[in-house]
Each structure stands twice: as structure tokens, then as C-alpha cells.
PDB file of C-alpha atoms in Angstrom:
ATOM      1  CA  MET A 146      11.513  -1.379  -8.406  1.00 67.00           C
ATOM      2  CA  LYS A 147       9.730   1.689  -7.359  1.00 78.00           C
ATOM      3  CA  ASN A 148       6.546   2.259  -4.647  1.00 78.00           C
ATOM      4  CA  LYS A 149       3.308   3.875  -5.047  1.00 83.00           C
ATOM      5  CA  LEU A 150       1.285   3.986  -2.683  1.00 87.00           C
ATOM      6  CA  ILE A 151      -2.401   3.524  -3.082  1.00 91.00           C
ATOM      7  CA  LEU A 152      -4.412   5.019  -1.065  1.00 94.00           C
ATOM      8  CA  GLU A 153      -8.137   5.651  -2.459  1.00 95.00           C
ATOM      9  CA  TYR A 154     -11.472   7.073  -0.266  1.00 96.00           C
ATOM     10  CA  VAL A 155     -13.943   4.351  -1.017  1.00 96.00           C
ATOM     11  CA  GLY A 156     -17.136   5.794   0.584  1.00 96.00           C
ATOM     12  CA  ASP A 157     -18.638   6.269   4.202  1.00 96.00           C
ATOM     13  CA  TYR A 158     -21.620   3.303   5.086  1.00 96.00           C
ATOM     14  CA  PRO A 159     -23.741   3.434   7.846  1.00 94.00           C
ATOM     15  CA  SER A 160     -24.273   0.032   8.157  1.00 93.00           C
ATOM     16  CA  GLY A 161     -20.810  -0.603   8.784  1.00 93.00           C
ATOM     17  CA  GLU A 162     -20.399  -3.240   6.259  1.00 93.00           C
ATOM     18  CA  SER A 163     -18.142  -3.045   2.890  1.00 93.00           C
ATOM     19  CA  PRO A 164     -19.688  -1.869  -0.224  1.00 93.00           C
ATOM     20  CA  ASP A 165     -18.650  -4.959  -2.416  1.00 93.00           C
ATOM     21  CA  PRO A 166     -17.428  -7.827   0.378  1.00 90.00           C
ATOM     22  CA  SER A 167     -15.935  -9.825  -2.762  1.00 92.00           C
ATOM     23  CA  ASN A 168     -13.326  -7.039  -3.322  1.00 90.00           C
ATOM     24  CA  THR A 169     -10.936  -7.921   0.014  1.00 88.00           C
ATOM     25  CA  GLY A 170      -8.812  -4.472  -1.071  1.00 90.00           C
ATOM     26  CA  ILE A 171     -11.411  -2.116   0.600  1.00 94.00           C
ATOM     27  CA  ILE A 172     -10.975  -2.213   4.002  1.00 95.00           C
ATOM     28  CA  SER A 173     -12.505  -0.539   6.843  1.00 96.00           C
ATOM     29  CA  LEU A 174     -10.464   2.298   8.510  1.00 96.00           C
ATOM     30  CA  GLU A 175     -11.283   1.212  11.497  1.00 96.00           C
ATOM     31  CA  PHE A 176      -9.290  -2.203  10.189  1.00 95.00           C
ATOM     32  CA  ALA A 177      -6.304  -0.239   8.902  1.00 95.00           C
ATOM     33  CA  LEU A 178      -6.139   2.096  12.294  1.00 96.00           C
ATOM     34  CA  ASN A 179      -6.300  -1.212  14.403  1.00 96.00           C
ATOM     35  CA  HIS A 180      -4.168  -3.649  11.966  1.00 93.00           C
ATOM     36  CA  HIS A 181      -0.955  -0.611  11.580  1.00 92.00           C
ATOM     37  CA  GLY A 182      -1.499   1.407  15.084  1.00 92.00           C
ATOM     38  CA  GLY A 183      -2.749   4.483  14.432  1.00 95.00           C
ATOM     39  CA  TYR A 184      -2.892   7.257  11.701  1.00 97.00           C
ATOM     40  CA  SER A 185       1.104   7.513  10.559  1.00 96.00           C
ATOM     41  CA  PHE A 186       2.842   4.388  10.012  1.00 94.00           C
ATOM     42  CA  ASP A 187       5.253   2.551   7.503  1.00 93.00           C
ATOM     43  CA  MET A 188       4.050  -0.365   5.887  1.00 89.00           C
ATOM     44  CA  GLU A 189       6.436  -3.051   5.036  1.00 85.00           C
ATOM     45  CA  LEU A 190       6.585  -4.107   1.692  1.00 80.00           C
ATOM     46  CA  PRO A 191       7.696  -7.721   0.783  1.00 73.00           C
ATOM     47  CA  ASP A 192      11.133  -7.122   0.263  1.00 72.00           C
ATOM     48  CA  GLY A 193      11.442  -5.794   3.751  1.00 77.00           C
ATOM     49  CA  THR A 194      11.732  -2.157   3.093  1.00 81.00           C
ATOM     50  CA  PHE A 195       9.321   0.099   4.196  1.00 88.00           C
ATOM     51  CA  ILE A 196       7.010   2.978   2.789  1.00 88.00           C
ATOM     52  CA  PRO A 197       5.324   5.503   4.949  1.00 92.00           C
ATOM     53  CA  VAL A 198       1.575   6.107   5.410  1.00 94.00           C
ATOM     54  CA  SER A 199      -0.527   8.794   6.733  1.00 95.00           C
ATOM     55  CA  LEU A 200      -4.220   8.605   7.045  1.00 96.00           C
ATOM     56  CA  GLU A 201      -4.608  12.008   8.269  1.00 96.00           C
ATOM     57  CA  GLU A 202      -6.548  12.957   5.897  1.00 96.00           C
ATOM     58  CA  PHE A 203      -9.625  10.532   7.245  1.00 96.00           C
ATOM     59  CA  ARG A 204      -9.296  11.405  10.579  1.00 96.00           C
ATOM     60  CA  GLY A 205     -12.117  12.850  12.280  1.00 96.00           C
ATOM     61  CA  LYS A 206     -14.502  10.417  10.006  1.00 96.00           C
ATOM     62  CA  ASN A 207     -15.929   7.210  11.852  1.00 97.00           C
ATOM     63  CA  PRO A 208     -13.960   4.307  11.349  1.00 97.00           C
ATOM     64  CA  LYS A 209     -16.043   1.699  11.854  1.00 96.00           C
ATOM     65  CA  THR A 210     -18.268   3.119   8.566  1.00 97.00           C
ATOM     66  CA  THR A 211     -15.601   4.757   6.412  1.00 97.00           C
ATOM     67  CA  PHE A 212     -13.706   2.714   3.451  1.00 97.00           C
ATOM     68  CA  ILE A 213     -10.614   2.578   1.516  1.00 96.00           C
ATOM     69  CA  VAL A 214      -8.385   0.876  -0.793  1.00 95.00           C
ATOM     70  CA  LEU A 215      -5.070   0.882   0.969  1.00 93.00           C
ATOM     71  CA  GLY A 216      -1.917  -1.106  -0.842  1.00 88.00           C
ATOM     72  CA  VAL A 217       1.344  -0.571  -2.525  1.00 84.00           C
ATOM     73  CA  GLU A 218       1.927  -0.746  -6.280  1.00 83.00           C
ATOM     74  CA  LEU A 219       5.182  -1.956  -7.606  1.00 77.00           C
ATOM     75  CA  ILE A 220       6.766  -0.833 -10.677  1.00 79.00           C
ATOM     76  CA  ASP A 221       9.813  -2.349 -11.730  1.00 73.00           C
ATOM     77  CA  ASP A 222      11.907  -0.987 -14.600  1.00 77.00           C
ATOM     78  CA  GLY A 223      12.094  -4.184 -17.006  1.00 78.00           C
ATOM     79  CA  PRO A 224      12.503  -7.905 -16.529  1.00 78.00           C
ATOM     80  CA  GLU A 225      15.909  -7.153 -14.758  1.00 82.00           C
ATOM     81  CA  ASP A 226      14.405  -5.059 -12.122  1.00 74.00           C
ATOM     82  CA  ARG A 227      11.553  -7.080 -11.255  1.00 75.00           C
ATOM     83  CA  ALA A 228      13.895 -10.530 -10.886  1.00 80.00           C
ATOM     84  CA  ARG A 229      16.933  -8.659  -8.908  1.00 79.00           C
ATOM     85  CA  TRP A 230      13.410  -7.689  -6.247  1.00 72.00           C
ATOM     86  CA  GLU A 231      11.695 -11.035  -6.566  1.00 77.00           C
ATOM     87  CA  ALA A 232      15.770 -12.363  -5.781  1.00 79.00           C
ATOM     88  CA  SER A 233      15.821  -9.709  -2.590  1.00 76.00           C
ATOM     89  CA  VAL A 234      12.428 -11.262  -1.509  1.00 73.00           C
ATOM     90  CA  VAL A 235      13.405 -14.596  -1.250  1.00 76.00           C
ATOM     91  CA  ALA A 236      16.880 -13.640   0.448  1.00 75.00           C
ATOM     92  CA  LYS A 237      14.849 -12.362   3.341  1.00 70.00           C
ATOM     93  CA  ARG A 238      11.486 -14.532   3.355  1.00 65.00           C
ATOM     94  CA  GLY A 239      12.323 -17.546   1.724  1.00 64.00           C
ATOM     95  CA  PRO A 240      10.857 -18.968  -1.698  1.00 59.00           C
ATOM     96  CA  PHE A 241       7.474 -18.417  -2.945  1.00 56.00           C
ATOM     97  CA  ARG A 242       5.012 -21.311  -2.563  1.00 57.00           C
ATOM     98  CA  LYS A 243       3.183 -21.955  -5.411  1.00 56.00           C
ATOM     99  CA  THR A 244       1.551 -24.804  -3.329  1.00 55.00           C
ATOM    100  CA  PRO A 245      -0.482 -24.554  -0.456  1.00 53.00           C
ATOM    101  CA  LEU A 246       0.286 -25.758   2.692  1.00 47.00           C
ATOM    102  CA  ARG A 247      -0.681 -29.328   3.786  1.00 47.00           C
TER     103      ARG A 247
END
């Protein structure tokens, strides 16, 4: 399984509100910095591995009004690769829940 970092600049919005509140993938730079502890960090993936991330290109921008998309795209080499990855996630994190907890 290969990992591709998704880091996109959405824009600056003086209101401090997301340009598309229904899109949960859009976050403020402030949220990213607070959640991850700074401009450079290692983001943990579901299988327990880490991917290095740098937000340095946004340094100097207002964290409250700057919005970005930050995520990881998982690229598998076929069904067997995907199955191996899912098995490693289950081994480290437990089974996937298909129904909500009550």
C-alpha cells in the first residue's frame, strides 16, 4: 500500500468560516496546527504507520482565516495488497465497526 499526501490550499476567508461547511475535509490552518502541534509533524495512518507532513508553506498566513484540505490517499496495488493492509489495521486497532455503538 502506498500513501499519497493530499495538501491543498482552499483559500483565505476573512469571516473565519469554512467556504463549504458541508465538506468536512476542509479545515482551518488553526485547527491543523492545534490538532497536530505545529507546522511539521508525523500524521498517523490507520495501520499505525506515519507519514511526514509540513505546513511550512502556510507560515505567515492567518491560521484563523486560512483553509486547507489535509489528508492521505491510500493507493493499493490490487485486492491482495488491500486485504493485507486491512488485516494489519485489524491486528493493530481491532475489527472495523459496521454498526454504531449504542
